[in-house]
Coordinates of C-alpha atoms and ligand atoms in Angstrom, one line a residue:
M115 CA 98.0 95.5 72.2
F116 CA 98.3 95.2 75.9
V117 CA 98.1 91.4 75.9
Q118 CA 101.0 91.4 73.4
R119 CA 103.1 93.6 75.6
L120 CA 102.4 91.4 78.5
A121 CA 103.5 88.4 76.6
E122 CA 106.8 90.1 75.6
R123 CA 107.4 90.8 79.2
S124 CA 106.9 87.3 80.4
S125 CA 110.4 86.1 79.8
A126 CA 111.9 88.8 81.9
F127 CA 109.2 88.2 84.5
Y128 CA 110.1 84.5 84.7
A129 CA 113.8 85.3 84.9
S130 CA 113.0 87.5 87.9
V131 CA 111.0 84.7 89.5
V132 CA 113.9 82.3 89.0
A133 CA 116.2 84.9 90.6
L134 CA 113.8 85.3 93.5
T135 CA 113.7 81.6 94.0
L136 CA 117.4 81.4 94.0
L137 CA 117.8 84.2 96.5
P138 CA 116.8 82.3 99.7
I139 CA 119.3 79.5 98.7
Y140 CA 122.0 82.1 98.2
L141 CA 121.2 83.8 101.5
V142 CA 121.3 80.5 103.4
S143 CA 124.7 79.6 102.1
Y144 CA 125.9 83.2 102.8
Q145 CA 124.7 83.0 106.3
Y146 CA 126.3 79.6 106.7
Q147 CA 129.7 80.9 105.6
L148 CA 129.3 83.9 107.9
Y149 CA 128.9 81.8 111.0
H150 CA 130.9 78.7 110.1
S151 CA 134.2 79.9 108.8
Y152 CA 136.1 76.6 109.0
G153 CA 139.7 76.7 109.9
A154 CA 139.5 80.4 110.5
T155 CA 141.3 81.0 113.8
G156 CA 141.2 84.8 113.6
T157 CA 138.0 86.7 114.2
T158 CA 138.3 89.1 111.3
A159 CA 137.2 86.7 108.5
P160 CA 133.4 87.0 109.1
L161 CA 133.5 90.8 109.1
T162 CA 135.5 91.0 105.8
L163 CA 133.0 88.6 104.3
S164 CA 130.0 90.6 105.5
F165 CA 131.4 93.7 103.8
A166 CA 132.1 91.9 100.5
N167 CA 128.4 91.3 99.8
F168 CA 127.1 94.1 101.9
Q169 CA 125.3 96.2 99.3
E170 CA 123.9 93.2 97.4
T171 CA 122.6 91.7 100.6
W172 CA 121.2 95.0 101.9
L173 CA 119.4 95.6 98.6
S174 CA 117.9 92.1 98.5
V175 CA 115.9 92.9 101.6
Q176 CA 112.5 94.7 101.3
T177 CA 111.1 96.4 104.4
I178 CA 107.7 95.0 103.5
P179 CA 107.9 92.0 101.2
F180 CA 105.1 91.9 98.6
E181 CA 102.3 89.4 98.7
A182 CA 100.4 89.6 95.4
S183 CA 97.5 87.5 96.6
A184 CA 96.3 90.2 99.0
V185 CA 95.8 92.7 96.1
A186 CA 94.5 89.9 93.8
E187 CA 91.7 89.2 96.2
Y188 CA 90.5 92.8 96.1
C189 CA 90.9 92.9 92.3
S190 CA 88.8 89.8 91.9
R191 CA 85.9 91.5 93.8
T192 CA 85.6 94.1 91.2
E193 CA 83.5 94.2 88.1
W194 CA 86.0 95.1 85.3
H195 CA 85.3 97.4 82.4
P196 CA 87.9 96.9 79.8
N197 CA 86.8 100.0 77.9
L198 CA 87.3 102.3 80.9
V199 CA 90.8 103.9 81.3
F200 CA 91.9 106.3 84.1
N201 CA 94.7 108.8 83.6
L202 CA 96.2 110.6 86.6
A203 CA 95.5 114.0 85.2
E204 CA 98.4 116.1 86.6
G205 CA 100.7 113.2 87.3
A206 CA 102.0 112.6 90.9
A207 CA 103.4 115.4 92.9
E208 CA 107.2 115.6 93.0
D209 CA 107.6 114.8 96.7
V210 CA 108.6 111.5 98.3
A211 CA 105.4 111.0 100.3
D212 CA 103.0 112.5 97.8
L213 CA 104.3 110.5 94.9
R214 CA 103.3 107.4 96.7
S215 CA 100.1 108.7 98.0
N216 CA 98.9 110.1 94.7
I217 CA 99.7 107.0 92.7
L218 CA 98.4 104.5 95.3
D219 CA 95.1 106.4 95.8
F220 CA 94.8 106.5 92.0
L221 CA 95.4 102.8 91.7
F222 CA 92.9 102.0 94.4
Y223 CA 90.2 104.1 92.7
A224 CA 90.9 102.4 89.4
I225 CA 90.7 99.0 91.1
E226 CA 87.3 99.8 92.6
A227 CA 86.0 101.1 89.4
G228 CA 87.3 98.2 87.4
A229 CA 89.3 100.6 85.2
S230 CA 92.6 100.2 83.4
V231 CA 95.2 103.0 83.8
V232 CA 97.7 105.0 81.9
L233 CA 101.1 104.6 83.5
P234 CA 101.1 107.5 86.0
S235 CA 103.5 110.3 85.1
I236 CA 105.3 112.6 87.5
A237 CA 104.3 116.3 87.7
G238 CA 107.0 118.5 86.3
A239 CA 107.6 116.0 83.5
P240 CA 106.3 117.2 80.2
T241 CA 102.7 116.1 80.3
Q242 CA 99.9 118.1 78.8
H243 CA 97.1 117.3 81.2
N244 CA 94.3 119.6 80.3
S245 CA 94.2 118.9 76.6
S246 CA 92.4 115.8 75.3
D247 CA 95.7 114.4 74.0
I248 CA 97.4 112.4 76.6
V249 CA 101.1 112.9 76.1
A250 CA 102.9 111.4 79.1
D251 CA 106.6 111.2 79.5
K252 CA 106.8 107.5 79.8
S253 CA 110.2 107.6 81.4
A254 CA 109.1 109.8 84.3
F255 CA 107.7 106.9 86.4
G256 CA 110.9 105.0 86.1
T257 CA 112.9 107.9 87.4
M258 CA 111.2 107.5 90.8
F259 CA 110.1 103.9 90.9
D260 CA 111.3 100.5 89.6
Q261 CA 109.1 100.3 86.5
D262 CA 109.8 96.6 85.7
W263 CA 108.8 95.7 89.2
F264 CA 105.6 97.8 88.9
F265 CA 104.5 96.0 85.7
A266 CA 105.5 92.6 87.0
S267 CA 103.8 93.0 90.4
M268 CA 100.6 94.5 89.0
A269 CA 100.4 91.8 86.3
E270 CA 100.5 89.2 89.0
A271 CA 98.3 91.0 91.5
C272 CA 95.7 92.5 89.2
P273 CA 95.9 90.9 85.7
Q274 CA 92.5 92.4 85.0
M275 CA 93.9 95.9 84.8
A276 CA 95.8 96.9 81.7
I277 CA 98.5 99.5 82.1
Y278 CA 99.0 101.7 79.1
T279 CA 102.3 103.3 78.3
P280 CA 101.6 105.9 75.6
E281 CA 104.4 106.6 73.2
E282 CA 105.6 110.2 73.1
D283 CA 103.6 112.3 70.6
H284 CA 101.2 109.4 70.2
K285 CA 97.6 110.3 70.4
M286 CA 95.9 107.6 72.4
A287 CA 92.3 108.6 72.5
D288 CA 90.3 111.7 73.3
A289 CA 89.6 112.0 77.0
L290 CA 86.2 112.9 78.2
P291 CA 86.1 116.7 78.8
G292 CA 86.8 117.8 82.4
V293 CA 88.7 116.2 85.2
Y294 CA 86.9 113.7 87.4
V295 CA 87.4 114.3 91.2
P296 CA 86.8 110.9 92.8
S297 CA 84.7 111.0 95.9
S298 CA 86.4 110.4 99.2
R299 CA 86.6 106.9 100.6
R300 CA 87.4 108.1 104.1
M301 CA 84.8 106.1 105.9
D302 CA 86.4 107.0 109.2
M303 CA 85.1 110.6 108.6
D304 CA 81.8 109.7 107.1
L305 CA 80.2 106.2 107.0
G306 CA 78.5 107.1 103.8
R307 CA 81.8 107.1 101.8
T308 CA 81.4 103.6 100.6
K309 CA 82.6 101.9 97.5
K310 CA 79.0 102.1 96.2
A311 CA 78.7 105.8 96.8
Y312 CA 82.0 106.3 94.9
L313 CA 80.9 104.2 92.0
D314 CA 77.5 105.9 91.8
N315 CA 79.3 109.2 91.7
L316 CA 81.6 108.1 88.9
D317 CA 78.7 106.7 87.0
A318 CA 76.7 109.9 87.3
W319 CA 79.8 111.9 86.1
L320 CA 80.2 109.6 83.0
K321 CA 76.6 109.7 82.1
E322 CA 76.4 113.4 82.2
K323 CA 78.9 113.6 79.3
P324 CA 77.3 113.5 75.9
Q325 CA 80.5 112.0 74.5
F326 CA 80.3 109.0 76.8
Q327 CA 79.7 105.7 75.0
P328 CA 80.1 102.6 77.3
D329 CA 81.1 100.3 74.4
Q330 CA 83.9 102.6 73.2
L331 CA 87.2 103.2 74.8
T332 CA 86.6 105.9 77.5
L333 CA 89.5 107.9 78.8
V334 CA 88.9 109.7 82.1
N335 CA 91.3 112.3 83.5
V336 CA 91.3 111.7 87.2
E337 CA 92.3 114.4 89.7
R338 CA 95.1 113.5 92.0
T339 CA 94.3 112.9 95.6
R340 CA 96.2 111.9 98.7
W341 CA 95.0 110.3 101.9
Q342 CA 91.5 109.9 100.6
V343 CA 91.1 106.3 101.4
D344 CA 90.5 105.1 105.0
T345 CA 93.2 102.4 104.6
R346 CA 92.5 101.0 108.0
N347 CA 89.0 100.2 107.0
M348 CA 90.3 98.1 104.1
P349 CA 91.2 94.4 104.4
Q350 CA 94.4 94.4 106.4
R351 CA 96.4 92.5 103.7
L352 CA 95.3 95.0 101.0
R353 CA 96.4 97.9 103.2
R354 CA 99.8 96.2 103.7
N355 CA 100.5 95.2 100.2
L356 CA 99.1 97.7 97.7
G357 CA 102.0 100.2 98.4
Q358 CA 104.5 97.5 97.7
V359 CA 104.0 97.7 94.0
L360 CA 105.9 100.9 94.2
R361 CA 109.6 100.3 94.9
T362 CA 112.1 103.1 94.9
A363 CA 114.1 103.3 91.6
T364 CA 117.3 101.2 91.5
E365 CA 119.7 104.1 91.4
S366 CA 118.3 105.8 94.5
R367 CA 118.2 102.5 96.4
R368 CA 121.8 101.7 95.3
L369 CA 123.1 105.0 96.7
A370 CA 121.3 104.3 99.9
A371 CA 123.1 100.9 100.2
V372 CA 126.4 102.6 99.5
A373 CA 125.7 105.2 102.2
V374 CA 124.8 102.6 104.8
Q375 CA 127.9 100.5 103.9
E376 CA 130.1 103.6 104.2
L377 CA 128.5 104.4 107.6
A378 CA 129.2 100.9 108.8
S379 CA 132.8 100.8 107.6
R380 CA 133.8 104.4 108.6
F381 CA 132.5 104.2 112.1
A382 CA 133.2 100.5 112.6
T383 CA 129.6 100.0 113.5
H384 CA 128.3 96.5 113.0
I385 CA 125.3 96.6 110.6
D386 CA 123.8 93.3 109.6
P387 CA 122.7 94.0 106.0
R388 CA 120.1 91.2 106.2
M389 CA 118.2 93.1 108.9
V390 CA 115.4 95.5 108.0
V391 CA 115.8 97.3 111.4
P392 CA 119.4 96.6 112.6
K393 CA 120.0 96.7 116.3
N394 CA 122.4 99.2 117.8
A395 CA 123.5 100.6 114.4
F396 CA 122.4 104.2 113.9
Y397 CA 119.7 106.8 114.6
G398 CA 117.8 108.3 111.6
A399 CA 116.7 111.9 112.1
Q400 CA 114.5 113.8 109.7
L401 CA 114.7 117.5 110.4
H402 CA 111.7 119.4 109.4
T403 CA 111.2 122.8 110.9
L404 CA 108.9 125.7 110.0
G405 CA 111.6 128.3 110.0
G406 CA 111.1 131.4 112.1
P407 CA 109.7 131.5 115.6
A408 CA 107.0 128.9 116.2
S409 CA 105.4 128.2 119.4
Q410 CA 104.1 124.8 118.5
P411 CA 106.0 122.0 120.2
Y412 CA 109.2 120.8 118.5
S413 CA 108.6 123.0 115.4
N414 CA 111.8 125.1 115.8
F415 CA 115.3 123.8 115.1
S416 CA 116.6 123.9 118.6
A417 CA 113.8 122.0 120.2
Q418 CA 113.8 119.4 117.4
A419 CA 117.5 118.9 117.2
N420 CA 117.8 118.5 121.0
A421 CA 115.0 116.0 121.1
Y422 CA 116.7 113.8 118.4
L423 CA 120.1 114.0 120.2
A424 CA 118.4 113.0 123.5
E425 CA 116.6 110.1 121.8
A426 CA 119.9 108.8 120.2
I427 CA 121.6 108.9 123.6
K428 CA 118.6 107.2 125.2
H429 CA 119.0 104.3 122.7
K430 CA 122.8 104.3 123.0
L431 CA 123.2 105.2 119.3
K432 CA 126.3 107.4 118.7
I433 CA 125.9 107.7 115.0
I434 CA 123.0 109.8 113.6
Y435 CA 122.1 109.8 109.9
V436 CA 120.4 113.1 109.4
A437 CA 118.4 114.5 106.5
S438 CA 116.8 117.9 105.9
D439 CA 115.7 120.0 103.0
N440 CA 117.5 122.9 104.7
A441 CA 121.3 122.8 104.2
S442 CA 122.1 125.3 106.9
E443 CA 120.1 123.3 109.5
L444 CA 121.9 120.1 108.3
A445 CA 125.2 121.9 109.1
L446 CA 123.9 123.2 112.4
F447 CA 122.8 119.8 113.5
K448 CA 126.2 118.2 112.8
I449 CA 127.8 120.9 114.9
R450 CA 125.3 120.4 117.7
A451 CA 126.0 116.7 117.7
A452 CA 129.8 117.1 117.7
T453 CA 129.8 119.7 120.5
H454 CA 127.4 117.6 122.7
P455 CA 129.0 116.5 126.0
L456 CA 128.5 112.9 125.0
P457 CA 130.3 111.9 121.8
L458 CA 127.7 111.9 119.0
I459 CA 128.4 112.0 115.2
A460 CA 125.8 113.2 112.8
V461 CA 126.3 112.5 109.1
S462 CA 124.2 113.0 105.9
K463 CA 124.4 111.3 102.6
F464 CA 126.7 114.1 101.4
D465 CA 129.2 113.1 104.1
L466 CA 129.0 109.4 103.5
L467 CA 129.0 109.0 99.7
P468 CA 132.4 108.8 98.0
A469 CA 133.2 111.5 95.4
D470 CA 132.1 109.5 92.3
E471 CA 128.8 108.7 94.0
I472 CA 128.3 112.4 95.0
E473 CA 128.6 113.1 91.3
A474 CA 125.9 110.6 90.6
L475 CA 123.8 112.1 93.4
G476 CA 124.3 115.6 91.9
K477 CA 122.7 114.6 88.7
M478 CA 119.5 113.6 90.5
T479 CA 116.5 115.7 91.1
A480 CA 115.8 116.8 94.7
T481 CA 113.1 114.1 95.0
Q482 CA 115.3 111.4 93.7
Q483 CA 117.9 112.5 96.3
A484 CA 115.3 112.5 99.0
L485 CA 114.4 108.9 98.0
V486 CA 118.0 107.9 99.1
D487 CA 117.2 109.3 102.6
F488 CA 113.8 107.5 102.5
E489 CA 115.5 104.2 101.9
V490 CA 118.2 104.7 104.6
M491 CA 115.8 106.0 107.2
K492 CA 113.4 103.1 106.8
R493 CA 116.2 100.8 107.9
S494 CA 117.6 102.8 110.8
S495 CA 117.7 101.3 114.3
M496 CA 115.6 104.1 115.6
F497 CA 113.8 106.8 113.6
G498 CA 112.8 110.4 114.6
G499 CA 110.6 112.6 112.5
A500 CA 108.3 115.6 112.7
V501 CA 104.5 115.8 112.5
K502 CA 104.5 118.4 109.7
S503 CA 106.5 116.1 107.4
S504 CA 104.6 113.5 105.4
F505 CA 108.1 112.1 104.6
S506 CA 108.4 111.3 108.3
Y507 CA 105.1 109.5 108.3
S508 CA 106.0 107.5 105.2
V509 CA 109.1 106.2 107.0
A510 CA 107.3 105.5 110.3
L511 CA 104.3 103.8 108.8
A512 CA 106.5 101.5 106.6
R513 CA 108.5 100.6 109.7
N514 CA 105.3 100.1 111.7
Q515 CA 104.0 97.6 109.1
W516 CA 107.3 95.7 109.5
L517 CA 106.7 95.7 113.2
A518 CA 103.2 94.3 112.7
D519 CA 104.7 91.6 110.4
Q520 CA 107.0 90.6 113.2
G521 CA 104.0 90.3 115.6
K522 CA 105.5 93.1 117.7
M523 CA 102.8 95.7 117.2
N524 CA 102.3 98.3 119.9
D525 CA 100.1 101.3 119.9
P526 CA 101.9 104.2 118.4
W527 CA 99.2 106.6 119.5
F528 CA 99.6 106.0 123.2
A529 CA 102.5 108.5 123.0
V530 CA 99.9 111.3 122.8
H531 CA 98.8 110.6 126.3
Q532 CA 102.3 110.0 127.6
D533 CA 104.6 112.7 126.2
V534 CA 103.6 116.3 125.7
G535 CA 104.0 117.4 122.1
V536 CA 104.7 113.9 120.7
V537 CA 102.2 112.5 118.3
Y538 CA 103.6 109.0 117.6
D539 CA 105.9 106.4 119.1
D540 CA 105.8 102.7 118.3
G541 CA 109.2 101.8 119.9
I542 CA 111.2 102.1 116.7
S543 CA 109.9 105.4 115.3
R544 CA 108.9 108.6 117.1
I545 CA 107.2 111.6 115.5
L546 CA 107.5 114.9 117.3
G547 CA 105.0 117.7 117.3
R548 CA 101.2 118.0 117.1
D549 CA 99.0 119.0 114.1
E550 CA 95.3 118.6 114.4
V551 CA 94.7 118.3 110.7
L552 CA 97.6 116.1 109.6
E553 CA 97.2 113.8 112.6
Q554 CA 93.7 113.0 111.4
Q555 CA 94.6 112.9 107.7
I556 CA 97.8 110.9 107.4
P557 CA 97.9 107.9 109.7
R558 CA 94.7 106.4 108.4
G559 CA 94.9 107.8 104.9
M560 CA 98.5 106.9 103.9
W561 CA 99.3 103.5 102.4
P562 CA 102.4 102.0 104.1
Ligands
LIG759 C1 94.9 124.5 79.7 O1 93.7 125.1 79.8 C2 93.7 126.5 79.9 C3 92.3 127.0 80.1 O2 91.4 126.1 80.4 C4 94.3 127.0 78.6 O3 94.5 128.4 78.7 C5 95.7 126.4 78.4 O4 96.3 126.8 77.2 C6 95.6 124.9 78.4 N1 97.0 124.3 78.4 C7 97.3 123.3 77.6 C8 98.7 122.9 77.7 O5 96.5 122.8 76.8
LIG760 C1 116.8 127.1 107.1 O1 117.1 127.1 108.4 C2 117.5 128.4 109.0 C3 117.9 128.1 110.4 O2 116.9 127.4 111.1 C4 116.3 129.3 108.9 O3 116.7 130.6 109.4 C5 115.9 129.4 107.4 O4 114.7 130.2 107.3 C6 115.7 128.1 106.8 N1 115.4 128.2 105.4 C7 114.3 127.7 104.8 C8 114.3 127.9 103.3 O5 113.4 127.2 105.4
LIG761 C1 111.4 126.4 120.5 O1 110.3 125.6 120.9 C2 110.3 125.3 122.3 C3 109.1 124.4 122.6 O2 109.1 123.2 121.7 C4 110.2 126.6 123.1 O3 110.2 126.3 124.5 C5 111.3 127.5 122.7 O4 111.1 128.8 123.3 C6 111.3 127.8 121.2 N1 112.4 128.6 120.8 C7 112.2 129.6 119.9 C8 113.5 130.4 119.6 O5 111.2 129.9 119.4

């Protein structure tokens, strides 16, 4: 059934390959027009032109372009078991960073086990996870991620793995009783956490079930995990590319492009939409405070806000794109920027999006809205985040991979020795605060 599905997909897949092949040609001609506007004596022509295709161009750029071969190499090292199917038992948590971490850990565990998967659902979507009937809301994945891209990229990178999309109310198969908790692959914490140790653990779990018949379809409910793989101990190219099968859903990305274009046009700031990290454009600030008095560095609003403003000034950025879960802190931050002795302007997506787009935004869940910030922040000139926010780490680690791709890697952890209370600074992203547990868990365990 899966093979048939895949065959149906292939025409769309080839169409996207053709589109991708055409893209560089389009970009080259666009770039040519931009810099060689014949006969134009005025200087305004290039600017107008750059705005005409701004969103399209901005959207055509990925922070970390996907290379399927890197994942394919790892998939080919696995012994595949076509009868074994993993289901992410509770779905992925509804949170920008956890969504990615839950699904990517799950995919990694499936790859190492040679298992196929049920398309992961999102927690909160109607999914009965502790019954033996798997009833996933198959649209849920697509509300957060580009589902066509996920299928196309996985089919190319890991054709051995089938991805099942159960129909609603369609009983797929009985899952084995219980939920399997995969053993950690954090080899940085314990050298014994090898692939073999994990597979032995899975094998033992399966064999202890009387219902387990290796020659029959075996559905395993797998507990969701995050940061349970020492990604830095993986082949570098696998670490770089696995996360790229998850691309933010089109609607959230589109609103991000609108917001960035609005920012550029309203404040007459030049933003080159072809750039992942545009120079001298805007500062991205993720406010994440603990609320109430906190003695930990940069954990209260004042300390965090002042630090972001100081950073923006240091990098000569007068526009700050700010995001926060807390609406009153968002408002406070804007006032603080406006009343600063140096002219600074702080704006959020709510200020930038035109009325009809605000309406579109209003129909989204909080996580889909946060994905808009995620996409904008990844492509800020400078980014500032907080240690307690896994969102901040998601942004910083994606940007850090981009930096590494440019051959401009510098040690983000040096900041710990240089600046009190700062955990991370790689020159384009800075994370404020200290947290013993998260510092150890996230930077090695999160897939960029
Ligand atoms: C889940 O399991 C609990 C007890 O194990 C049970 O009370 C509950 O009804 C189950 N929920 C569903 C949706 O099956
Ligand atoms: C929002 O921020 C204000 C001001 O810092 C704080 O008093 C309040 O507790 C915060 N609310 C939440 C839900 O964190
Ligand atoms: C906020 O945190 C800073 C240290 O980062 C501290 O000096 C200051 O006293 C704190 N303010 C409040 C109100 O807790």
